[in-house]
PDB file of C-alpha atoms in Angstrom:
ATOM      1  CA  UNK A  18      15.154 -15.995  -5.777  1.00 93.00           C
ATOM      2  CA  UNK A  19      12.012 -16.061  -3.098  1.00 94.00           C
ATOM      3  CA  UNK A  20      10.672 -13.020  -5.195  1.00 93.00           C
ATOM      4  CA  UNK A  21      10.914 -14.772  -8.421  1.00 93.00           C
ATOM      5  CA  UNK A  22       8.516 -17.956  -7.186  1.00 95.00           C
ATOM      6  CA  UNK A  23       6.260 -15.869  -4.790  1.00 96.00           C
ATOM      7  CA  UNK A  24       3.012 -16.943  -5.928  1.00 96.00           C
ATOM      8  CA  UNK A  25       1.661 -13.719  -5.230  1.00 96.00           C
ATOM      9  CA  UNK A  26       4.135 -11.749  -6.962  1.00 95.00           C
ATOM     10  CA  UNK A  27       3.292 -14.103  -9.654  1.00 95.00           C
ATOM     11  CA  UNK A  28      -0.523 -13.935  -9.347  1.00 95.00           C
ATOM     12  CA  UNK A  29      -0.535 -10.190  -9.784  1.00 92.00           C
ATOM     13  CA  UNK A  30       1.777 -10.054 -12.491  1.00 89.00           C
ATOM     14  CA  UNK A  31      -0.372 -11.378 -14.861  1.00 86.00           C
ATOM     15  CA  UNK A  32      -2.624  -8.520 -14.847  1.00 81.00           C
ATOM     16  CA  UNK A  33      -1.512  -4.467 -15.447  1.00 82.00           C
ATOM     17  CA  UNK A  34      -3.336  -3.379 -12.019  1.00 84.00           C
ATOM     18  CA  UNK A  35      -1.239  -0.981  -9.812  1.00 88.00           C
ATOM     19  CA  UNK A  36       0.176  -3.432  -7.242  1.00 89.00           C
ATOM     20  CA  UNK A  37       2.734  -4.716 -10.513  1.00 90.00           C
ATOM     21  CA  UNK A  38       3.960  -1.282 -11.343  1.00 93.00           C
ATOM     22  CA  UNK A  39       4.154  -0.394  -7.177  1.00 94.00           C
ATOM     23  CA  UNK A  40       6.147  -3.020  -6.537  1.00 95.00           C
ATOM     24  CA  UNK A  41       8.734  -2.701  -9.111  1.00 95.00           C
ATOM     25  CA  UNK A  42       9.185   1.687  -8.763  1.00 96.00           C
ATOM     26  CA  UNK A  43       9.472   0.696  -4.594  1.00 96.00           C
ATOM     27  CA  UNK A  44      12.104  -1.081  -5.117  1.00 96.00           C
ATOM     28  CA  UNK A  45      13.677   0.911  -7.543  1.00 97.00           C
ATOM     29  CA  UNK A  46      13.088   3.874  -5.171  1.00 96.00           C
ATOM     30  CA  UNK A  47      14.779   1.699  -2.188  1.00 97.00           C
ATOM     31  CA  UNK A  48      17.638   0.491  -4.675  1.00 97.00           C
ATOM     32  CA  UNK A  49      18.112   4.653  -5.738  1.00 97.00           C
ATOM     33  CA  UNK A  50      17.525   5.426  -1.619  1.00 97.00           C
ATOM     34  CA  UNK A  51      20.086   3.162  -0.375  1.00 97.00           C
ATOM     35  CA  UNK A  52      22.860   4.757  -2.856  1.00 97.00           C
ATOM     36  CA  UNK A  53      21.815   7.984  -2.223  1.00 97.00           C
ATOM     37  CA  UNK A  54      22.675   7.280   1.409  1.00 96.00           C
ATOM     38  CA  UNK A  55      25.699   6.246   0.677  1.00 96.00           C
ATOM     39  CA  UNK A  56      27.369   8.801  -2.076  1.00 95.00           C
ATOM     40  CA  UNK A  57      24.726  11.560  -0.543  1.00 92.00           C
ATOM     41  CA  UNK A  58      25.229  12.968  -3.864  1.00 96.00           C
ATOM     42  CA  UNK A  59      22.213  15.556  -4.964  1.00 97.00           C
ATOM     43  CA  UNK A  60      22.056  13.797  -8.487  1.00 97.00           C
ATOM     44  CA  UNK A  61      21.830  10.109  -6.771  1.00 97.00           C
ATOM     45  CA  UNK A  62      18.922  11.582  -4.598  1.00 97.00           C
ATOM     46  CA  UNK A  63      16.934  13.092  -7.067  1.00 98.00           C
ATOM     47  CA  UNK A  64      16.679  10.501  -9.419  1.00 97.00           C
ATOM     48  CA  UNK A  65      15.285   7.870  -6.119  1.00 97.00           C
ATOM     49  CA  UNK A  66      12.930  10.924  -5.483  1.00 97.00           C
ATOM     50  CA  UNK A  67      11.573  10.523  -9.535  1.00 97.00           C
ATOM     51  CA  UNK A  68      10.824   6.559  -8.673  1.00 97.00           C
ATOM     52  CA  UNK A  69       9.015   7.637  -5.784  1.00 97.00           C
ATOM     53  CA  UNK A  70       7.586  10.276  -7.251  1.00 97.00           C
ATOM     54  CA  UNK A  71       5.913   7.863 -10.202  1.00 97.00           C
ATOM     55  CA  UNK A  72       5.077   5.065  -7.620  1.00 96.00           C
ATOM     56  CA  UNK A  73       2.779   7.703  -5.656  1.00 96.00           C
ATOM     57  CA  UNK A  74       1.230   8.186  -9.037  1.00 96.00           C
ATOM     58  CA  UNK A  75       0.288   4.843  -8.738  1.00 94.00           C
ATOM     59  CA  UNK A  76      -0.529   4.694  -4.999  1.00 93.00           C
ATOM     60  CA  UNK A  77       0.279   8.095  -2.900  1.00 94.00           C
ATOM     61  CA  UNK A  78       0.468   5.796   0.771  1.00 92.00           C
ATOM     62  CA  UNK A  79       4.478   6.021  -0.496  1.00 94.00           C
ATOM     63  CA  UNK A  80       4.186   9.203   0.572  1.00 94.00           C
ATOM     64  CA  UNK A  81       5.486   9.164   4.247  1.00 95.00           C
ATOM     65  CA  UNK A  82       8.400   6.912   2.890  1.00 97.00           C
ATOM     66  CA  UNK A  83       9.126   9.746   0.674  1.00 96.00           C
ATOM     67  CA  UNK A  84       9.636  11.608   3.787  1.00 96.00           C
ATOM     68  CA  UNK A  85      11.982   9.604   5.558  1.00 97.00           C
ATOM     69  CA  UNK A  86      13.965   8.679   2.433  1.00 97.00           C
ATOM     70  CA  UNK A  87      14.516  12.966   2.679  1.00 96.00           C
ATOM     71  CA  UNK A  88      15.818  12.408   6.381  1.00 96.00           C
ATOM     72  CA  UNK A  89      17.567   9.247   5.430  1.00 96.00           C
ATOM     73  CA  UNK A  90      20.090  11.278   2.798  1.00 96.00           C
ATOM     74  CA  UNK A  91      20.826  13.795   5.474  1.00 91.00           C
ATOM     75  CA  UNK A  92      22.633  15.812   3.586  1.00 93.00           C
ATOM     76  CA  UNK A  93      20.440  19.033   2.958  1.00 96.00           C
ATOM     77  CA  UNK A  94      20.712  19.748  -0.828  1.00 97.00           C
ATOM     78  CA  UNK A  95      20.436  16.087  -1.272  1.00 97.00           C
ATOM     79  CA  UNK A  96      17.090  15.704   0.863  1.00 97.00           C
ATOM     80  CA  UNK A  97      15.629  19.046  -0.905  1.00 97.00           C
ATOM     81  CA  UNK A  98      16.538  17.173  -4.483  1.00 97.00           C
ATOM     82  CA  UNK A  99      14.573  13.938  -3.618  1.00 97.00           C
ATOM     83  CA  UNK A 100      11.263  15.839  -2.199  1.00 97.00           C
ATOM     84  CA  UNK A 101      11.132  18.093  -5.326  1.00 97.00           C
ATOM     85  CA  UNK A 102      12.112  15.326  -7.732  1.00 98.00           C
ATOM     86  CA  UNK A 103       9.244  13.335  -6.108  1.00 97.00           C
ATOM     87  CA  UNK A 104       7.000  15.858  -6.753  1.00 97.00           C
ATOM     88  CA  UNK A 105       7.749  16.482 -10.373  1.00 97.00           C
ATOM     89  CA  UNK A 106       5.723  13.388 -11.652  1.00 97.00           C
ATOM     90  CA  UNK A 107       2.230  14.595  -9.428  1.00 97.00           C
ATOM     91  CA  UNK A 108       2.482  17.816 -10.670  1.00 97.00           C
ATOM     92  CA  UNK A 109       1.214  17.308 -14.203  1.00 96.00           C
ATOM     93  CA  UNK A 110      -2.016  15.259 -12.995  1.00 95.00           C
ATOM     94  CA  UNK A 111      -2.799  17.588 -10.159  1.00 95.00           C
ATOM     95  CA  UNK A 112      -2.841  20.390 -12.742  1.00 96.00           C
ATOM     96  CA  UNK A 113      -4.927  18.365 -15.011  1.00 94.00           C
ATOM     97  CA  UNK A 114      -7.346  17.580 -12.464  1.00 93.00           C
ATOM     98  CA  UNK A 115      -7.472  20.936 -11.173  1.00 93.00           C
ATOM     99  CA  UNK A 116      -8.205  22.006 -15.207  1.00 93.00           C
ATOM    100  CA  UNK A 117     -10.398  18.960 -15.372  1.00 91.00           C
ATOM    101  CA  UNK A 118     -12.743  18.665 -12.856  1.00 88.00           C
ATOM    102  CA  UNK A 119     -12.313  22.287 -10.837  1.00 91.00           C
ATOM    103  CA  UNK A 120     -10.488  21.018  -7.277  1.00 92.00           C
ATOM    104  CA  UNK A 121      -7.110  20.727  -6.002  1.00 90.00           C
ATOM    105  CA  UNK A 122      -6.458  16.258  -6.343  1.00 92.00           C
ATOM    106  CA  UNK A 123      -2.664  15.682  -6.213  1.00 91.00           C
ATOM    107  CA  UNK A 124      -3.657  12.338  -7.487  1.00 91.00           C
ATOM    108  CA  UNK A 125      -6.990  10.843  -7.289  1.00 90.00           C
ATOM    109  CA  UNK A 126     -10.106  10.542  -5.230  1.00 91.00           C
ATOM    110  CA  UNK A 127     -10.694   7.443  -4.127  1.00 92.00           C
ATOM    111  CA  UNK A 128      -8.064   7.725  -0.555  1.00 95.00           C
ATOM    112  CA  UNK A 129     -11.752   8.926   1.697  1.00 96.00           C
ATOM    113  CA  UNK A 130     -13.844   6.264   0.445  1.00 96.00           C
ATOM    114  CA  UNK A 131     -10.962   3.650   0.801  1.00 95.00           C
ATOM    115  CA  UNK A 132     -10.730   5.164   4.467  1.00 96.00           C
ATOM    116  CA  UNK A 133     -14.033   4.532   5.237  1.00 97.00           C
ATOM    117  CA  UNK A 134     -14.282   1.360   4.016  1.00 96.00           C
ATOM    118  CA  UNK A 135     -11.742   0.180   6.291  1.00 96.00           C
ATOM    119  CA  UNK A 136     -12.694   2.368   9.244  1.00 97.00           C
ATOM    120  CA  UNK A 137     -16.186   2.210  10.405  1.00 96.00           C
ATOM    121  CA  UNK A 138     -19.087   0.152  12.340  1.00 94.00           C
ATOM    122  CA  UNK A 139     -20.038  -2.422   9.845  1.00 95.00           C
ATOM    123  CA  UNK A 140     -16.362  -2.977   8.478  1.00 95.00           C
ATOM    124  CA  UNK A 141     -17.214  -6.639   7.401  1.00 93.00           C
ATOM    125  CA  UNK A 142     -19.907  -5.301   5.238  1.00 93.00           C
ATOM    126  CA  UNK A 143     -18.319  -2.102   4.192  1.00 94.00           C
ATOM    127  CA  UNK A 144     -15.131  -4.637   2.921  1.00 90.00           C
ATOM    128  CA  UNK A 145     -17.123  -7.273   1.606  1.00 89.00           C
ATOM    129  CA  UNK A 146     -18.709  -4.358  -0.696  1.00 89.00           C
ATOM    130  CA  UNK A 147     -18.507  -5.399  -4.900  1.00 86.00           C
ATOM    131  CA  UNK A 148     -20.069  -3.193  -7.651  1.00 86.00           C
ATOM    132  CA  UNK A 149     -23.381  -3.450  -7.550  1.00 90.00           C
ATOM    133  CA  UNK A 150     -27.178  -1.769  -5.650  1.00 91.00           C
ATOM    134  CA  UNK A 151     -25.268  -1.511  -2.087  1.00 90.00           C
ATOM    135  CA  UNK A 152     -22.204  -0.280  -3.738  1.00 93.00           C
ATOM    136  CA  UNK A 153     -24.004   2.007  -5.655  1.00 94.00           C
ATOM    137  CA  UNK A 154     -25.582   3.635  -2.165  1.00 94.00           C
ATOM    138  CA  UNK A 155     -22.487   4.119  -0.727  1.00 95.00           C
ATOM    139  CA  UNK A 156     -20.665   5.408  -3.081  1.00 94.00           C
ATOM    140  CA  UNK A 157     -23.584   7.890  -3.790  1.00 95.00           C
ATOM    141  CA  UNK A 158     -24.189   8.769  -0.607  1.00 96.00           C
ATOM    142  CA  UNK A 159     -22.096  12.133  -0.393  1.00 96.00           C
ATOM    143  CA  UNK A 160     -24.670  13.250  -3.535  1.00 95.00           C
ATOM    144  CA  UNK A 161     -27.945  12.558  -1.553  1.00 94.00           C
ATOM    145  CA  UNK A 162     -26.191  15.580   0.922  1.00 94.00           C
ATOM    146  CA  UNK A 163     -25.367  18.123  -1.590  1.00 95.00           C
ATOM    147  CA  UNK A 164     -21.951  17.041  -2.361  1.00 96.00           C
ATOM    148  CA  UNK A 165     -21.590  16.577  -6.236  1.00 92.00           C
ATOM    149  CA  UNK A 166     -17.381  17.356  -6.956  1.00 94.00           C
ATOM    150  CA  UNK A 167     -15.087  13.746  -6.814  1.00 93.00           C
ATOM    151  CA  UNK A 168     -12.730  15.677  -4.460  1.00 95.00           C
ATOM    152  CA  UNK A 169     -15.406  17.010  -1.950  1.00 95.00           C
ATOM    153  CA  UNK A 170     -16.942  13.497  -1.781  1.00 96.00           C
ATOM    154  CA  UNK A 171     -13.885  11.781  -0.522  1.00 96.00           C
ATOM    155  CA  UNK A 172     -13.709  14.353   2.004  1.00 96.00           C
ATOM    156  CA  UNK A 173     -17.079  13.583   3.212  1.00 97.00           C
ATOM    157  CA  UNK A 174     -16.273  10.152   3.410  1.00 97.00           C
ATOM    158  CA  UNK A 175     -12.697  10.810   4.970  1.00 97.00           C
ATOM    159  CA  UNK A 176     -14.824  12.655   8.048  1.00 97.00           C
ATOM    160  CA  UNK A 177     -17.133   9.923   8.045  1.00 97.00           C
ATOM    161  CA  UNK A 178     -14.502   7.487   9.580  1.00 97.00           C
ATOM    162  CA  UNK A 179     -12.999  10.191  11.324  1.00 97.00           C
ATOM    163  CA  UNK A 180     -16.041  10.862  12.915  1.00 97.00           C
ATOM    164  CA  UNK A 181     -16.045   7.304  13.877  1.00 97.00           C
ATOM    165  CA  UNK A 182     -12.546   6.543  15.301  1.00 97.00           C
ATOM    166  CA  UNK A 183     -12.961  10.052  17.317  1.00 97.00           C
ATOM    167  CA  UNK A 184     -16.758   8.264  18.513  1.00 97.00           C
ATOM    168  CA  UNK A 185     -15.577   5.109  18.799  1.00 97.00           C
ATOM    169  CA  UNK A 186     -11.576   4.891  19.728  1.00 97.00           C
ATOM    170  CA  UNK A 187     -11.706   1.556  21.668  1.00 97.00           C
ATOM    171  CA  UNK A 188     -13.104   0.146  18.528  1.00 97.00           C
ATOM    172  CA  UNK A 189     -10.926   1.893  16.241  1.00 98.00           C
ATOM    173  CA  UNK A 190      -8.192   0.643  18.222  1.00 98.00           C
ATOM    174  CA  UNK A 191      -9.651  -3.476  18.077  1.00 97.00           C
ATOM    175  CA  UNK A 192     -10.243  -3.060  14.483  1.00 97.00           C
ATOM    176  CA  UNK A 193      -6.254  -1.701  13.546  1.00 98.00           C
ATOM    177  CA  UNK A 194      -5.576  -4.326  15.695  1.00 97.00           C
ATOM    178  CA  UNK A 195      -7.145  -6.881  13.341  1.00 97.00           C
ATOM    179  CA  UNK A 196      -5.754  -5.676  10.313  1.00 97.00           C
ATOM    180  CA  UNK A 197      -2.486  -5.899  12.030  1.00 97.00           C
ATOM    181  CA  UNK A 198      -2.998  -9.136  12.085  1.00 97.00           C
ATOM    182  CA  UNK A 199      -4.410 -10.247   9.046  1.00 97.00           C
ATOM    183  CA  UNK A 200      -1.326  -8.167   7.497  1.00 97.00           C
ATOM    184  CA  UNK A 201       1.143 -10.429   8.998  1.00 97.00           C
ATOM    185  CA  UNK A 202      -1.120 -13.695   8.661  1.00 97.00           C
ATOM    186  CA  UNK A 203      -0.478 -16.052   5.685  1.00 95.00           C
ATOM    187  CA  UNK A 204      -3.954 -15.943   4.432  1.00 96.00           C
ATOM    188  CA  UNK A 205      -5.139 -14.079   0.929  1.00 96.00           C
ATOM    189  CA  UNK A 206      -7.443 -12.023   0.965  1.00 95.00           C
ATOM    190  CA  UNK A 207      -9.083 -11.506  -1.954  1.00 93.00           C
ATOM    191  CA  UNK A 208     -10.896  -8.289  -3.325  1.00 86.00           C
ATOM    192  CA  UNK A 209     -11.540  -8.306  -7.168  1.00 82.00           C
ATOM    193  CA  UNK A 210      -9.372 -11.682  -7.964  1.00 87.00           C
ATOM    194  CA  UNK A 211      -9.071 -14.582  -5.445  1.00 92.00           C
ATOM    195  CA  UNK A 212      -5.972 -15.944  -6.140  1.00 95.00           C
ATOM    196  CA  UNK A 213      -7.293 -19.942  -4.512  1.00 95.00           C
ATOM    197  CA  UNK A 214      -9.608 -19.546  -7.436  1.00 95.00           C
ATOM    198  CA  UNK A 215      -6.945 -18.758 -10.047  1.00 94.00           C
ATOM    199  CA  UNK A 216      -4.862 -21.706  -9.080  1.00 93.00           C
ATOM    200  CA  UNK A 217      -7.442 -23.784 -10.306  1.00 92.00           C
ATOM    201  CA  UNK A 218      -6.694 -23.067 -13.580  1.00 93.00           C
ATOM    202  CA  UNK A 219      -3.311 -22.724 -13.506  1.00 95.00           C
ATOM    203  CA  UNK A 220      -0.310 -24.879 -13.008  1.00 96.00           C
ATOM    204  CA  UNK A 221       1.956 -23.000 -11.932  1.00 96.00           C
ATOM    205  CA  UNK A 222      -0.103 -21.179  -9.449  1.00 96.00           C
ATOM    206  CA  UNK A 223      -1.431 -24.764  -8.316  1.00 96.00           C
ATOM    207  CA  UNK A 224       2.667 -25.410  -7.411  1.00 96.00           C
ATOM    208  CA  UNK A 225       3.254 -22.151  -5.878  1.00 97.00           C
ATOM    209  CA  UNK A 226       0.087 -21.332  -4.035  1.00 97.00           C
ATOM    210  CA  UNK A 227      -1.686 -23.464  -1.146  1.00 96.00           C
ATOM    211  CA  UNK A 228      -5.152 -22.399   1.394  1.00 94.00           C
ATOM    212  CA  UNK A 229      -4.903 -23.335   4.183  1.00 91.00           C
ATOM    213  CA  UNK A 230      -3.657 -24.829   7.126  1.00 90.00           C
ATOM    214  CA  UNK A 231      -0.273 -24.386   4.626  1.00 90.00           C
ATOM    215  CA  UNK A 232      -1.199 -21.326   3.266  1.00 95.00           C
ATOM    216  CA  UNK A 233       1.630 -20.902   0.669  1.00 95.00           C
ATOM    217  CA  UNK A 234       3.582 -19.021   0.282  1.00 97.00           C
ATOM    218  CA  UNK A 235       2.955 -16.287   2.565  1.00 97.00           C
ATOM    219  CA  UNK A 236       2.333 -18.871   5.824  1.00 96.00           C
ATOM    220  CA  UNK A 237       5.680 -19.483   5.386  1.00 95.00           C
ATOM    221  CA  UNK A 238       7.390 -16.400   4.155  1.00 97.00           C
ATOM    222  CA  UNK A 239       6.165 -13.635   6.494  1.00 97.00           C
ATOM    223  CA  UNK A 240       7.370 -15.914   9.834  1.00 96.00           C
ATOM    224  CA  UNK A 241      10.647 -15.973   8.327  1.00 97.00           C
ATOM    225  CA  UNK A 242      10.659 -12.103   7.179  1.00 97.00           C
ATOM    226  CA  UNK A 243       9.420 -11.807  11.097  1.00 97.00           C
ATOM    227  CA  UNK A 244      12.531 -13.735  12.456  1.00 97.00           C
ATOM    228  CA  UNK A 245      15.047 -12.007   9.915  1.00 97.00           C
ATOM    229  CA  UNK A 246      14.183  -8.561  11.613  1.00 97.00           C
ATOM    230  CA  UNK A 247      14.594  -9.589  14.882  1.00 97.00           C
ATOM    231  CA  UNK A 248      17.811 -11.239  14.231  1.00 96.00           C
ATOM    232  CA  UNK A 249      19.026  -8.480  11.569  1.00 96.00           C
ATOM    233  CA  UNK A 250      17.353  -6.164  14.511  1.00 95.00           C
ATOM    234  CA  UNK A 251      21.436  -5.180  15.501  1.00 96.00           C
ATOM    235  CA  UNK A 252      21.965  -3.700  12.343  1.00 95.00           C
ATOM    236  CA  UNK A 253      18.641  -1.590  11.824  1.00 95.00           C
ATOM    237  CA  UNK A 254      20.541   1.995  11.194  1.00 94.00           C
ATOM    238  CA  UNK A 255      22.098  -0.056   8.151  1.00 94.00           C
ATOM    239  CA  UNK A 256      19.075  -1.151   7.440  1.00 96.00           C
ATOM    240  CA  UNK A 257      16.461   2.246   7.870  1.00 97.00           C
ATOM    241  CA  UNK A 258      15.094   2.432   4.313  1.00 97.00           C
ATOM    242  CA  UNK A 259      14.195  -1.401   3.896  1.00 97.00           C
ATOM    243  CA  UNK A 260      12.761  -1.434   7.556  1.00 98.00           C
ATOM    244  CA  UNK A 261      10.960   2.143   6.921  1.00 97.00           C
ATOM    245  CA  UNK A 262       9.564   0.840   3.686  1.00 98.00           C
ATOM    246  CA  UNK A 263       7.909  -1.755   4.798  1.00 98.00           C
ATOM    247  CA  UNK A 264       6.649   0.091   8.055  1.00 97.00           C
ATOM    248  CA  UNK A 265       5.106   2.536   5.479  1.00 97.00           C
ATOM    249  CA  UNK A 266       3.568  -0.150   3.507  1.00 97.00           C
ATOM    250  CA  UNK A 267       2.024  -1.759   6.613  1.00 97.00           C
ATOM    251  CA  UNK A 268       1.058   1.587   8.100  1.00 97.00           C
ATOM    252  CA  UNK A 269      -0.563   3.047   5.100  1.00 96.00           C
ATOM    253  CA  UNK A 270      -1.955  -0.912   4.485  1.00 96.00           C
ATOM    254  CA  UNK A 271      -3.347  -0.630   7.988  1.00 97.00           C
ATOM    255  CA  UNK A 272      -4.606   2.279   8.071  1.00 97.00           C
ATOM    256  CA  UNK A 273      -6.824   1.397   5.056  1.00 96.00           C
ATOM    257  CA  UNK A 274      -8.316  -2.157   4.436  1.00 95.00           C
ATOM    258  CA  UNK A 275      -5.899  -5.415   4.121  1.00 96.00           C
ATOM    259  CA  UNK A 276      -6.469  -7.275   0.768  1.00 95.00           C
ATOM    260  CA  UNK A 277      -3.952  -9.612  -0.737  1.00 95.00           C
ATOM    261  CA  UNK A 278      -3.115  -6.976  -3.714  1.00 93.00           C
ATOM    262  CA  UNK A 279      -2.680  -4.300  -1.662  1.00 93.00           C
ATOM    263  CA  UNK A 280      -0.235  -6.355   0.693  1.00 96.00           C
ATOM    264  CA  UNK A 281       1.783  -7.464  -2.439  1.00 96.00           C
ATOM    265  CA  UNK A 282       4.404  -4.226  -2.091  1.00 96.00           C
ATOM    266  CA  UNK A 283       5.167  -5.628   0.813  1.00 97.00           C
ATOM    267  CA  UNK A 284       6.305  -9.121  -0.286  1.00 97.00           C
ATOM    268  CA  UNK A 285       9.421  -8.200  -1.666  1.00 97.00           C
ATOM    269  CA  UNK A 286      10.719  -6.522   1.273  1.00 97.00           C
ATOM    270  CA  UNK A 287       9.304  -9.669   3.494  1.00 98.00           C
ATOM    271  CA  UNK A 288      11.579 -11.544   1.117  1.00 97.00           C
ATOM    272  CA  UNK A 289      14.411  -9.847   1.945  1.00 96.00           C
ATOM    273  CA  UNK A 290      14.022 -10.317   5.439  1.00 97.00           C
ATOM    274  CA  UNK A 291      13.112 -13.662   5.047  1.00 96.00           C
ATOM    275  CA  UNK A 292      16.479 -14.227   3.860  1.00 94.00           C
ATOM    276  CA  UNK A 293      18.116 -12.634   6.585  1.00 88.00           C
ATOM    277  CA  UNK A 294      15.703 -15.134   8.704  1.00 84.00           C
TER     278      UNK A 294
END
């Protein structure tokens, strides 16, 4: 019911961008996790590794989830099923792109530059990046240094903010620290869409969306999500895949750049928690 009138959930459903299409295999993949857990039946976890399989399509930071989902099952056939099954939906496009443009890309390119925009000195102006003359300098940078291939460019860019957390660590450190928090605060953050602008226009965004100091609906559903793991926090081996899940989803979110699409995956678990809150 929370899921259903999340304004963000609603926001991004009205175009055919990846967070839609994330958000529904997730959950599918935690729905097909959870029963695999239970019947630990090789069948039940292949078919949850297939969802997660398709949603890395999509966005491979479900990766690590992946992972644990394999632990999760415990039993050992069962585990092996889910990694493989996972795999089965990358395999195709890495082969194409191998075919395609000549390198090794399970998926796509785009995971070094993301890095970097999220991970270096001038973060604000690295983020606050749109298509355009500056955008067009960065993202040709790697050619002005020899590097022409899609794949070796986001490597370049990949040990470009290495180079900088290893340089810089107390600053790499502050600025994970501030994503942190702008993950958990209630504010959107917009990258190609602003949702405050859509609700202009919109009814039913105007009744399910607010800026701030409200800042609905998130404002008032991540406190809750918040309180419902602390107070659910005595049954967290029950509850490994939904709290794993959305560790992942923070991690990988994190790790990158916090934007209100790419925090949308999380919502739904939030919601679940927030129930429990």
């Amino acid at each position: 019911a929370i899921a259903a009138v999340q304004g963000v959930l609603v926001f991004e459903s009205g175009e055919l961008l990846p967070a839609t299409w994330i958000v529904f295999f997730d959950l599918l993949a935690l729905w097909l996790v959870l029963r695999a857990i239970e019947t630990r039946r090789v069948r039940d976890a292949a078919v949850a590794g297939l969802s997660l399989g398709i949603s890395a399509v999509f966005a491979p930071t479900i990766a690590p989830f992946a992972a644990i989902a394999a632990v999760l099952v415990r039993r050992p056939a069962a585990a092996a099923a889910l990694v493989v099954a996972a795999i089965v939906p990358i395999v195709p496009i890495a082969v194409r792109n191998f075919f395609h443009g000549g390198e090794l890309v399970a998926v796509s390119t785009n995971g070094g530059l993301n890095l970097y925009l999220g991970n270096n000195a001038d973060y604000d102006d690295t983020f606050a990046m749109r298509p355009g003359h500056h955008w067009e300098l960065l993202t040709t940078e790697p050619e002005r240094h020899g590097i022409t291939q899609p794949g070796a460019s986001s490597g370049y860019f990949t040990r470009q903010a290495s180079a900088f957390a290893l340089a810089h660590p107390l600053s790499e450190l502050a600025l994970l620290g501030r994503k942190l928090y702008l993950f958990t605060d209630g504010a959107e953050i917009p990258r190609d869409t602003s949702i405050y602008e859509a609700r202009d226009s919109s009814p039913v965004l105007a009744a399910l969306v607010a800026p701030r100091p409200i800042d609905l609906p998130d404002g008032v559903l991540i406190p809750f999500a918040l309180l419902g793991i602390a107070a659910l926090w005595r049954d967290r081996r029950r509850l490994a895949a939904p709290l794993a899940l959305l560790a992942t989803t923070a991690a990988t979110c994190v790790l990158f750049f916090v934007t209100s699409r790419h925090r949308a995956p999380a919502l739904p678990l939030f919601a679940l928690f927030a129930a429990g809150g």
